[in-house]
Amino acid sequence: DEVGWFDESYELALDYENRSEGFSPECIQGLRDPTSTYEEVSHGCYWDYLRIYLPIGAIPIAWPSMPLPPGSLYAQGDPSHNSETFKVFAEANRTVMGGLFVVPQGGKKSLVFAYQLPGGILKKDGKNLMYSLAVQKQPGALDHPLRISVSFPQAWELQEPATTPSFSQPGLVEFQTTLTRDFVLDLVFTPS
């Protein structure tokens, strides 16, 4: 059986920090100088085309502006290219939010997305409700710290999860780990 989720919005916050001590204060994608070394190029700005995969039917509510960075290859080759890179589309039976952004050397960037989940996210098993969150690591990327917070009605009892929470109180559970590989977080709740 499927159980409808609540008509609330949910939030995903991503924090980026570029610890590069680069050789150029400008964010220009690609090689500007053919004599640039790999060291010079690899310690520059952090370019990312971010994709967030949600269950099909999820509804984006709010997202950050993701304008085309002026130093990007697109902007260099086609100055009249669409200035907003944020898009919502369907891929592999998922709703996808994505866009291009850049974090300058020594810079930080926070991105916050809000969305509604479709019905059927919670699966019913007898008196319990099951929630599953799949987290995928980008192949080749370094291991990154990951913190997951899940809010739920305070009257619900969280059954002992296979992954030990770093923090738990009625209506909230948090998990802190290092993202070294793909994993699935399964949570079972008993509503009161």
XYZ file of C-alpha atoms in Angstrom:
192
model
C 0.000 0.000 0.000
C 1.074 3.548 -0.649
C 0.470 6.373 1.779
C 0.257 10.014 0.693
C 2.855 12.437 2.019
C 1.902 15.732 3.607
C 1.258 18.898 1.614
C 4.402 20.480 2.975
C 7.528 21.642 1.253
C 10.863 20.020 1.906
C 14.247 21.640 1.723
C 17.634 20.559 0.417
C 20.591 22.780 1.359
C 23.979 22.263 -0.300
C 27.138 24.058 0.815
C 30.204 24.284 -1.415
C 33.656 25.510 -0.487
C 36.484 25.862 -3.015
C 39.709 25.514 -1.081
C 41.878 26.077 -4.134
C 44.603 28.613 -3.866
C 44.522 29.291 -7.574
C 46.743 31.249 -9.841
C 44.051 33.523 -11.288
C 41.294 35.502 -9.607
C 39.071 35.180 -12.712
C 36.721 32.288 -13.397
C 37.309 31.502 -17.059
C 36.438 27.978 -18.161
C 38.957 26.228 -20.402
C 42.571 27.041 -21.116
C 43.192 30.740 -21.714
C 46.909 30.296 -22.123
C 48.199 27.175 -23.884
C 51.281 27.295 -21.655
C 49.159 26.804 -18.495
C 50.220 23.778 -16.491
C 47.832 21.153 -15.144
C 48.622 22.463 -11.661
C 47.474 25.958 -12.645
C 44.274 24.725 -14.278
C 43.356 22.243 -11.511
C 43.593 24.866 -8.755
C 41.218 27.346 -10.271
C 37.520 27.935 -9.981
C 35.157 25.042 -9.241
C 32.669 24.549 -12.084
C 29.665 22.328 -11.403
C 26.595 21.306 -13.363
C 24.467 20.196 -10.422
C 21.647 17.679 -10.798
C 19.234 16.761 -8.014
C 17.168 13.631 -8.628
C 13.766 13.471 -6.925
C 10.941 10.951 -7.238
C 8.927 11.406 -10.420
C 6.061 13.787 -9.731
C 7.970 15.939 -7.236
C 7.162 19.636 -7.618
C 9.951 22.224 -7.369
C 8.781 25.233 -5.313
C 11.879 27.387 -4.827
C 15.452 27.330 -6.083
C 18.428 29.648 -6.279
C 19.108 31.708 -9.353
C 21.728 29.946 -11.447
C 22.714 32.503 -14.097
C 25.154 31.491 -16.803
C 28.609 32.391 -15.441
C 30.220 34.975 -17.760
C 33.456 32.971 -17.987
C 31.745 29.696 -18.942
C 32.406 28.101 -22.319
C 28.777 28.750 -23.340
C 29.019 32.446 -22.517
C 32.381 32.743 -24.277
C 31.091 31.076 -27.461
C 27.528 32.416 -27.530
C 26.979 35.671 -25.605
C 23.241 35.524 -26.415
C 22.871 32.056 -24.816
C 19.992 31.718 -22.324
C 21.131 33.498 -19.172
C 19.381 31.174 -16.643
C 20.797 27.640 -16.466
C 18.350 26.186 -13.907
C 16.059 23.617 -15.527
C 13.517 21.031 -14.382
C 13.135 17.904 -16.490
C 12.410 14.178 -16.325
C 15.172 11.579 -16.651
C 15.318 7.873 -15.756
C 11.860 8.002 -14.138
C 12.940 10.866 -11.860
C 12.209 14.581 -11.635
C 15.514 16.391 -12.061
C 16.480 19.924 -11.035
C 19.787 21.085 -12.478
C 21.917 24.059 -13.362
C 25.435 25.400 -13.804
C 27.305 27.432 -11.217
C 30.865 28.326 -10.316
C 32.645 28.791 -6.978
C 35.693 31.091 -7.244
C 39.021 30.176 -5.680
C 38.754 30.438 -1.909
C 34.999 31.052 -2.212
C 31.874 29.497 -0.746
C 28.398 29.007 -2.186
C 25.186 27.832 -0.539
C 22.269 26.570 -2.612
C 18.821 25.902 -1.144
C 16.049 24.082 -3.001
C 12.445 23.540 -1.845
C 10.050 20.998 -3.294
C 6.920 18.962 -2.624
C 7.095 15.194 -2.759
C 4.471 13.207 -4.661
C 2.034 10.822 -3.003
C 3.282 7.301 -2.398
C 6.636 8.220 -0.846
C 5.746 6.374 2.345
C 4.998 2.684 1.911
C 2.673 0.972 4.353
C 3.684 -2.339 5.913
C 1.079 -3.423 8.461
C 1.012 -0.676 11.083
C 4.392 0.736 10.023
C 5.339 3.311 7.390
C 8.588 2.923 5.455
C 10.648 5.729 3.918
C 13.682 5.150 1.725
C 16.276 7.713 0.577
C 18.864 6.771 -2.060
C 22.098 8.795 -2.025
C 24.457 8.432 -4.986
C 28.112 9.421 -5.040
C 29.473 10.898 -8.232
C 31.991 8.445 -9.699
C 35.551 9.674 -9.343
C 34.677 12.411 -6.844
C 36.524 12.582 -3.552
C 34.745 11.477 -0.380
C 32.668 14.326 1.064
C 31.022 14.887 4.445
C 27.274 14.328 4.314
C 24.573 15.284 6.809
C 20.996 14.086 6.341
C 18.139 15.457 8.480
C 14.700 13.845 8.334
C 11.721 15.556 9.983
C 8.548 13.634 10.791
C 5.488 14.057 13.045
C 6.538 14.053 16.713
C 3.886 11.490 17.565
C 5.556 8.931 15.273
C 8.042 6.460 16.722
C 11.171 5.816 14.671
C 12.129 2.137 14.723
C 15.849 1.387 15.171
C 17.438 2.136 11.771
C 20.281 0.024 10.359
C 22.395 3.194 10.168
C 23.049 4.725 13.588
C 21.825 8.339 13.807
C 24.178 11.064 15.023
C 21.226 12.882 16.600
C 17.658 11.924 17.414
C 14.732 13.589 19.126
C 10.963 13.289 18.667
C 10.176 14.428 15.125
C 13.794 14.721 13.941
C 16.657 12.384 13.161
C 20.067 13.260 11.699
C 22.794 11.172 10.163
C 26.365 12.336 9.612
C 28.733 10.332 7.482
C 31.296 10.566 4.745
C 29.936 9.870 1.283
C 32.317 7.157 0.063
C 29.835 5.155 -2.049
C 26.160 4.954 -2.972
C 23.876 3.942 -0.155
C 20.208 3.701 0.785
C 18.847 5.034 4.061
C 15.754 3.070 5.090
C 13.599 4.378 7.934
C 10.576 2.702 9.518
C 8.033 4.689 11.515
C 5.162 3.585 13.702
C 2.461 6.279 13.711
C 0.592 6.872 16.974
